[in-house]
Short mmCIF file of C-alpha atoms in Angstrom, two decimals:
data_model
loop_
_atom_site.label_atom_id
_atom_site.label_comp_id
_atom_site.label_asym_id
_atom_site.label_seq_id
_atom_site.Cartn_x
_atom_site.Cartn_y
_atom_site.Cartn_z
CA UNK A 225 -107.69 -61.03 -268.59
CA UNK A 226 -109.50 -60.08 -265.49
CA UNK A 227 -111.88 -57.54 -265.07
CA UNK A 228 -109.53 -55.14 -263.01
CA UNK A 229 -106.74 -55.63 -265.94
CA UNK A 230 -109.45 -54.66 -268.44
CA UNK A 231 -110.71 -51.82 -266.71
CA UNK A 232 -106.58 -50.73 -266.15
CA UNK A 233 -106.75 -51.03 -270.06
CA UNK A 234 -109.74 -49.10 -270.78
CA UNK A 235 -108.59 -46.45 -268.42
CA UNK A 236 -105.35 -46.29 -270.30
CA UNK A 237 -107.25 -46.04 -273.47
CA UNK A 238 -108.79 -42.71 -271.98
CA UNK A 239 -112.27 -43.94 -271.34
CA UNK A 240 -113.73 -42.31 -267.98
CA UNK A 241 -116.16 -45.39 -267.67
CA UNK A 242 -112.98 -47.16 -266.74
CA UNK A 243 -111.86 -44.63 -264.44
CA UNK A 244 -115.29 -44.35 -262.68
CA UNK A 245 -114.89 -47.67 -261.48
CA UNK A 246 -113.70 -48.71 -258.37
CA UNK A 247 -111.73 -51.75 -257.59
CA UNK A 248 -111.50 -50.83 -253.92
CA UNK A 249 -110.94 -54.13 -251.82
CA UNK A 250 -112.87 -53.75 -248.50
CA UNK A 251 -111.42 -53.01 -245.43
CA UNK A 252 -111.60 -55.42 -242.55
CA UNK A 253 -113.80 -52.66 -240.85
CA UNK A 254 -116.10 -52.79 -244.06
CA UNK A 255 -116.18 -56.47 -243.92
CA UNK A 256 -118.54 -56.70 -241.48
CA UNK A 257 -121.66 -56.99 -243.59
CA UNK A 258 -122.97 -60.68 -244.03
CA UNK A 259 -121.24 -62.95 -247.13
CA UNK A 260 -124.16 -62.50 -249.24
CA UNK A 261 -123.59 -58.91 -249.72
CA UNK A 262 -121.69 -58.08 -252.97
CA UNK A 263 -118.84 -56.28 -252.83
CA UNK A 264 -115.37 -55.43 -254.08
CA UNK A 265 -115.66 -54.32 -257.53
CA UNK A 266 -117.91 -51.42 -258.85
CA UNK A 267 -119.52 -51.70 -262.42
CA UNK A 268 -119.11 -48.84 -264.62
CA UNK A 269 -121.65 -46.26 -263.98
CA UNK A 270 -123.60 -45.64 -266.72
CA UNK A 271 -125.62 -42.32 -267.38
CA UNK A 272 -129.27 -43.25 -267.55
CA UNK A 273 -131.75 -41.68 -269.24
CA UNK A 274 -134.13 -39.91 -266.61
CA UNK A 275 -131.73 -41.00 -263.92
CA UNK A 276 -129.53 -38.39 -261.80
CA UNK A 277 -125.89 -38.17 -261.52
CA UNK A 278 -124.25 -40.56 -259.26
CA UNK A 279 -123.17 -38.30 -256.14
CA UNK A 280 -119.81 -38.72 -255.00
CA UNK A 281 -117.73 -37.62 -251.88
CA UNK A 282 -119.44 -37.14 -248.44
CA UNK A 283 -123.00 -36.17 -247.69
CA UNK A 284 -123.05 -32.55 -248.32
CA UNK A 285 -125.23 -31.45 -244.88
CA UNK A 286 -126.16 -33.88 -241.98
CA UNK A 287 -129.61 -35.08 -242.23
CA UNK A 288 -131.96 -33.36 -239.94
CA UNK A 289 -135.68 -33.83 -238.94
CA UNK A 290 -136.47 -32.50 -242.04
CA UNK A 291 -139.85 -30.19 -241.88
CA UNK A 292 -142.58 -31.39 -244.26
CA UNK A 293 -142.93 -28.44 -246.88
CA UNK A 294 -146.40 -29.17 -248.29
CA UNK A 295 -146.78 -28.39 -251.86
CA UNK A 296 -148.20 -24.71 -251.87
CA UNK A 297 -151.84 -25.56 -252.64
CA UNK A 298 -153.57 -28.18 -251.47
CA UNK A 299 -153.38 -31.52 -254.17
CA UNK A 300 -151.32 -30.53 -257.15
CA UNK A 301 -150.01 -26.87 -257.84
CA UNK A 302 -151.18 -25.30 -260.71
CA UNK A 303 -150.08 -21.88 -261.97
CA UNK A 304 -153.61 -20.75 -262.90
CA UNK A 305 -154.75 -21.39 -259.49
CA UNK A 306 -157.39 -23.84 -260.61
CA UNK A 307 -158.16 -27.31 -258.55
CA UNK A 308 -156.10 -30.15 -259.45
CA UNK A 309 -158.13 -32.64 -262.21
CA UNK A 310 -157.36 -34.92 -264.63
CA UNK A 311 -157.15 -33.32 -267.89
CA UNK A 312 -158.35 -34.81 -271.51
CA UNK A 313 -156.46 -34.52 -274.72
CA UNK A 314 -159.28 -32.08 -276.06
CA UNK A 315 -158.60 -29.74 -272.63
CA UNK A 316 -154.65 -30.16 -273.45
CA UNK A 317 -154.98 -29.47 -277.15
CA UNK A 318 -156.68 -25.98 -275.94
CA UNK A 319 -154.31 -25.56 -273.17
CA UNK A 320 -151.54 -25.64 -275.85
CA UNK A 321 -153.19 -23.38 -278.10
CA UNK A 322 -153.43 -20.80 -275.35
CA UNK A 323 -149.97 -21.14 -274.51
CA UNK A 324 -149.00 -20.56 -277.99
CA UNK A 325 -151.33 -17.48 -278.18
CA UNK A 326 -149.65 -16.47 -274.72
CA UNK A 327 -146.27 -16.59 -275.88
CA UNK A 328 -147.15 -14.68 -279.27
CA UNK A 329 -148.59 -11.89 -277.44
CA UNK A 330 -145.75 -11.59 -275.66
CA UNK A 331 -143.05 -11.54 -278.10
CA UNK A 332 -145.22 -9.24 -279.90
CA UNK A 333 -145.00 -6.92 -277.08
CA UNK A 334 -141.54 -7.31 -276.66
CA UNK A 335 -141.06 -6.80 -280.27
CA UNK A 336 -143.02 -3.47 -280.29
CA UNK A 337 -141.09 -2.34 -276.98
CA UNK A 338 -137.93 -2.83 -278.89
CA UNK A 339 -139.07 -0.92 -282.10
CA UNK A 340 -140.46 2.04 -279.44
CA UNK A 341 -136.68 2.15 -277.91
CA UNK B 112 -110.17 -52.19 -279.56
CA UNK B 113 -112.06 -50.03 -276.51
CA UNK B 114 -115.42 -51.28 -277.42
CA UNK B 115 -114.38 -54.89 -277.58
CA UNK B 116 -112.85 -54.78 -273.92
CA UNK B 117 -115.82 -52.82 -273.03
CA UNK B 118 -118.15 -55.79 -274.41
CA UNK B 119 -116.38 -58.23 -272.21
CA UNK B 120 -116.59 -55.87 -268.96
CA UNK B 121 -120.10 -55.97 -269.83
CA UNK B 122 -120.52 -59.55 -270.01
CA UNK B 123 -119.04 -59.85 -266.43
CA UNK B 124 -121.33 -56.83 -265.24
CA UNK B 125 -124.06 -59.07 -266.43
CA UNK B 126 -123.29 -62.10 -264.75
CA UNK B 127 -123.00 -60.42 -261.63
CA UNK B 128 -125.96 -57.95 -262.04
CA UNK B 129 -125.06 -56.05 -258.95
CA UNK B 130 -127.85 -53.55 -257.84
CA UNK B 131 -126.42 -50.01 -258.20
CA UNK B 132 -129.50 -47.86 -259.06
CA UNK B 133 -133.10 -48.22 -257.76
CA UNK B 134 -135.99 -46.32 -259.27
CA UNK B 135 -139.17 -45.57 -256.93
CA UNK B 136 -141.89 -44.51 -259.18
CA UNK B 137 -143.47 -42.74 -256.01
CA UNK B 138 -146.06 -41.15 -258.05
CA UNK B 139 -147.45 -40.87 -261.32
CA UNK B 140 -149.52 -37.37 -260.55
CA UNK B 141 -147.57 -34.29 -262.35
CA UNK B 142 -148.27 -30.72 -262.34
CA UNK B 143 -147.30 -30.71 -266.00
CA UNK B 144 -148.66 -32.48 -269.30
CA UNK B 145 -145.68 -32.44 -271.07
CA UNK B 146 -145.73 -33.16 -275.08
CA UNK B 147 -143.01 -35.63 -274.73
CA UNK B 148 -143.67 -37.48 -271.65
CA UNK B 149 -143.25 -41.22 -271.81
CA UNK B 150 -145.33 -41.59 -268.63
CA UNK B 151 -148.30 -40.64 -270.01
CA UNK B 152 -148.65 -38.76 -266.53
CA UNK B 153 -151.69 -36.68 -265.72
CA UNK B 154 -152.41 -33.64 -262.98
CA UNK B 155 -154.58 -36.68 -261.31
CA UNK B 156 -153.45 -40.06 -261.87
CA UNK B 157 -155.87 -42.92 -261.80
CA UNK B 158 -153.03 -44.89 -259.79
CA UNK B 159 -152.59 -43.71 -256.17
CA UNK B 160 -149.01 -43.00 -255.01
CA UNK B 161 -147.24 -45.90 -253.33
CA UNK B 162 -147.34 -45.43 -249.48
CA UNK B 163 -143.93 -44.52 -248.64
CA UNK B 164 -144.16 -47.57 -246.07
CA UNK B 165 -144.39 -50.37 -248.70
CA UNK B 166 -141.48 -48.87 -250.20
CA UNK B 167 -139.63 -49.05 -246.90
CA UNK B 168 -140.75 -52.73 -246.22
CA UNK B 169 -139.32 -53.53 -249.40
CA UNK B 170 -136.15 -51.95 -248.46
CA UNK B 171 -135.71 -53.16 -245.02
CA UNK B 172 -136.68 -56.84 -245.71
CA UNK B 173 -135.30 -57.22 -249.52
CA UNK B 174 -132.75 -54.63 -250.49
CA UNK B 175 -130.67 -53.75 -247.34
CA UNK B 176 -130.11 -57.33 -246.26
CA UNK B 177 -128.09 -58.08 -249.80
CA UNK B 178 -126.40 -54.93 -250.81
CA UNK B 179 -124.12 -52.40 -249.36
CA UNK B 180 -126.63 -49.42 -249.21
CA UNK B 181 -123.74 -46.86 -249.59
CA UNK B 182 -123.24 -48.24 -253.31
CA UNK B 183 -127.01 -48.12 -254.24
CA UNK B 184 -128.51 -44.81 -255.53
CA UNK B 185 -132.27 -44.53 -254.82
CA UNK B 186 -134.11 -42.48 -257.20
CA UNK B 187 -137.41 -41.31 -256.83
CA UNK B 188 -139.18 -40.61 -259.98
CA UNK B 189 -142.32 -39.89 -261.09
CA UNK B 190 -144.84 -38.32 -262.37
CA UNK B 191 -143.59 -35.35 -260.69
CA UNK B 192 -141.88 -36.38 -257.40
CA UNK B 193 -142.73 -32.76 -255.39
CA UNK B 194 -146.42 -33.41 -255.74
CA UNK B 195 -145.82 -35.71 -252.81
CA UNK B 196 -145.58 -33.96 -249.67
CA UNK B 197 -144.06 -36.80 -248.00
CA UNK B 198 -140.84 -36.51 -249.87
CA UNK B 199 -138.62 -35.25 -246.98
CA UNK B 200 -139.55 -37.96 -244.89
CA UNK B 201 -139.10 -40.72 -247.66
CA UNK B 202 -135.66 -38.92 -248.01
CA UNK B 203 -134.54 -39.34 -244.19
CA UNK B 204 -135.70 -42.40 -244.22
CA UNK B 205 -133.66 -43.87 -247.07
CA UNK B 206 -130.74 -42.08 -245.53
CA UNK B 207 -131.03 -43.27 -242.48
CA UNK B 208 -130.81 -46.68 -243.80
CA UNK B 209 -127.35 -45.64 -245.75
CA UNK B 210 -128.67 -44.96 -249.23
CA UNK B 211 -127.91 -42.10 -251.34
CA UNK B 212 -130.56 -40.48 -252.72
CA UNK B 213 -131.89 -38.24 -255.89
CA UNK B 214 -134.71 -37.11 -257.54
CA UNK B 215 -135.89 -36.06 -261.31
CA UNK B 216 -138.06 -33.26 -261.67
CA UNK B 217 -139.58 -30.45 -263.61
CA UNK B 218 -138.87 -27.71 -260.93
CA UNK B 219 -142.29 -26.34 -260.64
CA UNK B 220 -142.76 -26.92 -257.33
CA UNK B 221 -139.11 -26.41 -256.09
CA UNK B 222 -139.30 -23.35 -253.61
CA UNK B 223 -136.20 -22.31 -251.69
CA UNK B 224 -137.61 -23.52 -248.41
CA UNK B 225 -138.70 -27.17 -250.10
CA UNK B 226 -135.15 -27.38 -251.43
CA UNK B 227 -133.52 -26.51 -248.29
CA UNK B 228 -136.05 -29.19 -246.28
CA UNK B 229 -135.01 -31.72 -248.89
CA UNK B 230 -130.87 -31.10 -248.66
CA UNK B 231 -131.28 -31.60 -244.93
CA UNK B 232 -133.24 -34.90 -245.43
CA UNK B 233 -130.17 -35.89 -247.39
CA UNK B 234 -130.93 -34.93 -251.04
CA UNK B 235 -127.49 -35.61 -253.06
CA UNK B 236 -128.31 -35.56 -256.71
CA UNK B 237 -131.12 -33.94 -259.03
CA UNK B 238 -132.03 -33.83 -262.58
CA UNK B 239 -134.15 -31.01 -263.93
CA UNK B 240 -135.59 -31.14 -267.18
CA UNK B 241 -134.80 -28.00 -269.35
CA UNK B 242 -135.83 -28.34 -272.92
CA UNK B 243 -134.97 -24.98 -274.71
CA UNK B 244 -135.46 -21.23 -274.66
CA UNK B 245 -138.79 -20.07 -272.94
CA UNK B 246 -141.26 -20.50 -275.92
CA UNK B 247 -139.79 -23.86 -276.64
CA UNK B 248 -139.81 -25.16 -273.12
CA UNK B 249 -143.23 -24.03 -272.29
CA UNK B 250 -144.75 -25.44 -275.62
CA UNK B 251 -143.46 -28.74 -274.82
CA UNK B 252 -144.38 -28.46 -271.17
CA UNK B 253 -147.51 -27.24 -271.88
CA UNK B 254 -147.50 -24.28 -269.02
CA UNK B 255 -146.31 -20.73 -269.31
CA UNK B 256 -144.52 -20.70 -266.04
CA UNK B 257 -142.36 -24.04 -266.26
CA UNK B 258 -139.56 -22.39 -268.10
CA UNK B 259 -138.82 -19.66 -265.65
CA UNK B 260 -139.58 -22.29 -262.73
CA UNK B 261 -137.03 -24.71 -263.98
CA UNK B 262 -134.41 -22.17 -264.52
CA UNK B 263 -134.61 -20.75 -261.01
CA UNK B 264 -134.77 -24.48 -259.44
CA UNK B 265 -131.31 -24.75 -261.59
CA UNK B 266 -129.65 -21.68 -260.39
CA UNK B 267 -130.78 -22.44 -256.72
CA UNK B 268 -129.27 -26.08 -257.15
CA UNK B 269 -126.40 -25.43 -259.01
CA UNK B 270 -125.22 -23.23 -256.05
CA UNK B 271 -125.93 -25.90 -253.45
CA UNK B 272 -122.92 -28.19 -254.31
CA UNK B 273 -124.53 -31.35 -254.57
CA UNK B 274 -124.40 -33.49 -257.87
CA UNK B 275 -127.22 -32.44 -260.62
CA UNK B 276 -127.61 -31.92 -264.48
CA UNK B 277 -129.77 -30.11 -266.87
CA UNK B 278 -131.73 -32.52 -268.95
CA UNK B 279 -132.56 -31.31 -272.36
CA UNK B 280 -135.14 -33.59 -274.54
CA UNK B 281 -133.57 -31.93 -278.11
CA UNK B 282 -136.53 -31.18 -280.50
CA UNK B 283 -136.44 -30.13 -284.17
CA UNK B 284 -136.97 -26.45 -283.11
CA UNK B 285 -133.85 -26.55 -280.84
CA UNK B 286 -131.31 -28.09 -283.12
CA UNK B 287 -130.45 -25.27 -285.05
CA UNK B 288 -129.80 -23.30 -281.92
CA UNK B 289 -127.97 -25.78 -279.76
CA UNK B 290 -125.31 -23.32 -279.71
CA UNK B 291 -127.24 -20.49 -278.17
CA UNK B 292 -128.43 -22.56 -275.92
CA UNK B 293 -125.26 -24.06 -274.75
CA UNK B 294 -123.95 -20.31 -273.86
CA UNK B 295 -127.62 -19.73 -271.93
CA UNK B 296 -126.67 -22.66 -269.77
CA UNK B 297 -122.98 -21.78 -269.23
CA UNK B 298 -124.01 -17.94 -268.75
CA UNK B 299 -126.41 -19.06 -265.96
CA UNK B 300 -123.37 -21.27 -264.54
CA UNK B 301 -124.97 -24.48 -265.07
CA UNK B 302 -121.84 -26.59 -265.29
CA UNK B 303 -123.65 -30.39 -266.22
CA UNK B 304 -126.01 -30.88 -268.88
CA UNK B 305 -127.51 -34.03 -270.77
CA UNK B 306 -128.96 -34.59 -274.06
CA UNK B 307 -131.40 -36.86 -274.97
CA UNK B 308 -134.08 -37.28 -278.09
CA UNK B 309 -137.50 -38.42 -278.46
CA UNK B 310 -138.06 -41.84 -278.29
CA UNK B 311 -141.59 -43.26 -279.07
CA UNK B 312 -143.05 -43.95 -276.16
CA UNK B 313 -146.05 -42.80 -273.93
CA UNK B 314 -147.42 -39.19 -275.44
CA UNK B 315 -144.32 -38.70 -277.66
CA UNK B 316 -145.28 -41.76 -279.86
CA UNK B 317 -148.47 -39.34 -281.12
CA UNK B 318 -146.45 -36.51 -281.76
CA UNK B 319 -144.47 -36.69 -285.07
CA UNK B 320 -143.25 -32.71 -284.38
CA UNK B 321 -140.92 -33.93 -281.76
CA UNK B 322 -139.03 -36.36 -283.83
CA UNK B 323 -135.76 -35.49 -285.04
CA UNK B 324 -134.78 -36.33 -288.57
CA UNK B 325 -131.56 -38.37 -289.76
CA UNK B 326 -129.70 -35.17 -290.39
CA UNK B 327 -130.99 -33.50 -287.22
CA UNK B 328 -129.84 -36.67 -285.40
CA UNK B 329 -126.62 -36.29 -286.73
CA UNK B 330 -125.92 -32.49 -286.17
CA UNK B 331 -127.10 -33.07 -282.42
CA UNK B 332 -124.21 -35.65 -282.11
CA UNK B 333 -121.62 -33.25 -283.74
CA UNK B 334 -122.63 -30.60 -281.70
CA UNK B 335 -122.29 -32.62 -278.57
CA UNK B 336 -119.01 -33.95 -279.98
CA UNK B 337 -117.53 -30.35 -280.62
CA UNK B 338 -118.75 -29.22 -277.13
CA UNK B 339 -116.99 -31.89 -275.16
CA UNK B 340 -113.89 -31.28 -277.15
CA UNK B 341 -114.48 -27.16 -275.93
CA UNK B 342 -114.62 -28.41 -272.34
CA UNK B 343 -116.81 -25.42 -271.04
CA UNK B 344 -119.54 -27.62 -270.03
CA UNK B 345 -119.92 -31.24 -268.85
CA UNK B 346 -122.12 -32.23 -271.66
CA UNK B 347 -123.19 -35.94 -272.17
CA UNK B 348 -125.74 -37.74 -274.42
CA UNK B 349 -127.83 -40.12 -272.49
CA UNK B 350 -127.70 -43.66 -272.40
CA UNK B 351 -130.25 -44.02 -275.32
CA UNK B 352 -128.64 -46.52 -277.94
CA UNK B 353 -125.75 -47.24 -279.87
CA UNK B 354 -124.22 -44.53 -281.83
CA UNK B 355 -121.79 -46.29 -283.90
CA UNK B 356 -118.83 -44.27 -284.51
CA UNK B 357 -119.64 -41.38 -282.17
CA UNK B 358 -119.32 -44.24 -279.25
CA UNK B 359 -116.50 -42.42 -276.95
CA UNK B 360 -117.21 -38.87 -278.47
CA UNK B 361 -120.47 -38.01 -276.83
CA UNK B 362 -120.60 -39.83 -273.56
CA UNK B 363 -118.04 -40.79 -270.93
CA UNK B 364 -119.05 -44.22 -271.47
CA UNK B 365 -119.86 -47.04 -274.19
CA UNK B 366 -122.91 -47.66 -274.50
CA UNK B 367 -125.10 -50.12 -272.34
CA UNK B 368 -128.38 -50.59 -271.22
CA UNK B 369 -128.00 -51.02 -267.52
CA UNK B 370 -131.69 -51.79 -267.06
CA UNK B 371 -132.15 -55.17 -265.40
CA UNK B 372 -128.48 -55.38 -264.93
CA UNK B 373 -127.50 -52.61 -262.50
CA UNK B 374 -131.19 -51.04 -262.48
CA UNK B 375 -134.43 -51.70 -261.17
CA UNK B 376 -137.40 -50.25 -260.65
CA UNK B 377 -140.45 -50.52 -258.31
CA UNK B 378 -143.27 -48.59 -259.95
CA UNK B 379 -146.26 -47.16 -258.29
CA UNK B 380 -148.21 -49.97 -258.72
CA UNK B 381 -145.67 -52.31 -257.12
CA UNK B 382 -144.26 -53.95 -260.41
CA UNK B 383 -140.82 -54.61 -260.41
CA UNK B 384 -138.90 -53.92 -263.80
CA UNK B 385 -135.69 -52.45 -265.02
CA UNK B 386 -135.24 -48.59 -265.46
CA UNK B 387 -138.45 -46.45 -265.69
CA UNK B 388 -137.99 -45.35 -269.35
CA UNK B 389 -138.88 -48.94 -269.81
CA UNK B 390 -142.87 -48.40 -270.56
CA UNK B 391 -143.38 -51.79 -272.51
CA UNK B 392 -144.72 -54.85 -270.15
CA UNK B 393 -141.61 -56.34 -269.29
CA UNK B 394 -142.50 -56.19 -265.65
CA UNK B 395 -140.76 -59.08 -263.73
CA UNK B 396 -143.16 -59.48 -260.63
CA UNK B 397 -144.71 -57.25 -257.87
CA UNK B 398 -143.67 -56.11 -254.86
CA UNK B 399 -147.11 -57.04 -253.24
CA UNK B 400 -146.97 -60.90 -254.48
CA UNK B 401 -143.45 -61.65 -254.92
CA UNK B 402 -139.80 -61.26 -253.13
CA UNK B 403 -138.16 -58.35 -254.50
CA UNK B 404 -134.85 -59.78 -254.19
CA UNK B 405 -136.04 -63.13 -255.32
CA UNK B 406 -137.23 -61.50 -258.53
CA UNK B 407 -133.84 -59.41 -258.83
CA UNK B 408 -131.81 -62.66 -258.57
CA UNK B 409 -133.91 -64.99 -260.59
CA UNK B 410 -135.84 -63.45 -263.08
CA UNK B 411 -134.99 -60.42 -265.56
CA UNK B 412 -133.45 -62.84 -268.21
CA UNK B 413 -134.91 -60.87 -271.08
CA UNK B 414 -132.72 -57.82 -269.63
CA UNK B 415 -129.70 -59.85 -269.19
CA UNK B 416 -129.79 -61.98 -272.01
CA UNK B 417 -130.64 -59.66 -274.98
CA UNK B 418 -130.09 -62.82 -277.78
CA UNK B 419 -134.12 -62.90 -278.32
CA UNK B 420 -133.39 -59.22 -279.85
CA UNK B 421 -131.29 -60.60 -282.70
CA UNK B 422 -134.37 -60.30 -284.94
CA UNK B 423 -135.76 -58.64 -287.86
CA UNK B 424 -133.48 -55.60 -288.49
CA UNK B 425 -131.16 -56.71 -285.48
CA UNK B 426 -130.72 -60.21 -286.96
CA UNK B 427 -127.94 -59.47 -289.03
CA UNK B 428 -126.82 -56.22 -288.18
CA UNK B 429 -122.74 -56.25 -287.85
CA UNK B 430 -123.15 -54.14 -284.63
CA UNK B 431 -125.36 -56.19 -282.54
CA UNK B 432 -122.34 -57.48 -280.75
CA UNK B 433 -122.25 -54.11 -279.33
CA UNK B 434 -125.36 -52.74 -278.91
CA UNK B 435 -127.31 -55.87 -278.21
CA UNK B 436 -130.46 -54.81 -279.81
CA UNK B 437 -130.45 -51.48 -278.40
CA UNK B 438 -132.07 -49.83 -275.04
CA UNK B 439 -134.97 -52.35 -272.97
CA UNK B 440 -137.10 -48.90 -273.74
CA UNK B 441 -136.99 -49.05 -277.17
CA UNK B 442 -138.88 -52.10 -277.66
CA UNK B 443 -142.33 -52.81 -277.65
CA UNK B 444 -144.84 -55.18 -275.99
CA UNK B 445 -143.98 -57.66 -278.80
CA UNK B 446 -140.34 -57.10 -278.66
CA UNK B 447 -139.75 -55.19 -281.62
CA UNK B 448 -137.53 -52.16 -282.04
CA UNK B 449 -139.23 -49.09 -282.06
CA UNK B 450 -136.34 -46.93 -283.05
CA UNK B 451 -132.52 -47.31 -283.96
CA UNK B 452 -130.12 -44.69 -283.15
CA UNK B 453 -127.39 -46.64 -285.13
CA UNK B 454 -129.44 -46.58 -288.03
CA UNK B 455 -130.24 -42.83 -287.75
CA UNK B 456 -126.67 -41.98 -288.55
CA UNK B 457 -126.01 -44.50 -291.25
#
């Protein structure tokens, strides 16, 4: 059974892996690529761990000469305004504790506010 | 039957090994220091960002002559990609060459102005890490502003019409609140959502509190299955590992590790590997010393023939024929399996 049939069968079985496979034959105008360029059957699209979804359809907006927008601060933006620097594990632990305290304080404040209301 | 059919489809896909996704790890710098980071990124990485020209040189001389660019998705990944101030130019350049491109971001530095500039540069797809309610997300991300920035980014992206999803790394704290989290995402107009769980690599390896128990893991699978049946949000589990009876229930496709089969990555130091989630040393070459296309065509044996994984606990496993030893990112430097999703569900 060739791949096309297997994919068709998978589609019939209701698996969208198959549905997202494209067995489109290239038209003559698209055939202009050299022989070594792969073509024809598209493989199943696997949703990756950290990858992004595969876009379909046309380009949403035309490509323009995009203005480069620099990150807000020089180097790496950091919310407390500090200059970017390598963080040691000790600093990270300290920072985590600070965040936990901030969150706890915020929650206590909100609880107090609710109580007052 | 579906699994068996897919197995033979996979065999053909491996034989063809058409490049469909190319990760460019353009930086290892990051503006966060997440507890679960698989890359162990730091604010100021010891490794310099790869110059855009180096990446474009590989595209022009090695990739473009051998592929149809319209069928290859380039993913800018990090680190945090938005710390690079030439991302717009990078996007423009790959778009000009006919490639679609997307990025993975934590959303911290995605201002409306920047987002607009990236769209104009051809941005087609974004994934935003969004790990749970504010206290959970901020504690994992170790930054008090990270939740509101990620949410703001998702609100902006979801209205733009490009492909996107929110990626949630489910931790034990979130498991009992997944229903609520689902409602929050839906109420925010988020339509695409991907879940994954921690695997023991990078910083996550040292943080036991992030790991799900077997019962939590099953609960997550049940939640995904139910949510997909409801069909109010497009939810999938990532490509992590083989899930036994949950295959076809929690994803749109059967399990397959596409690393080195359809997916390649160019790391920040020029190393050529499978997908960027593979942190152990399965480097196949380096763009500064090898021909990228030569490496893609002639190496990657360990990725394409996984017979070598049939050892230890996988040796006599009855589902090996379907999972082929799990994702490459779940193997350590010695090839040992660090985590088995199927075992978690047994």
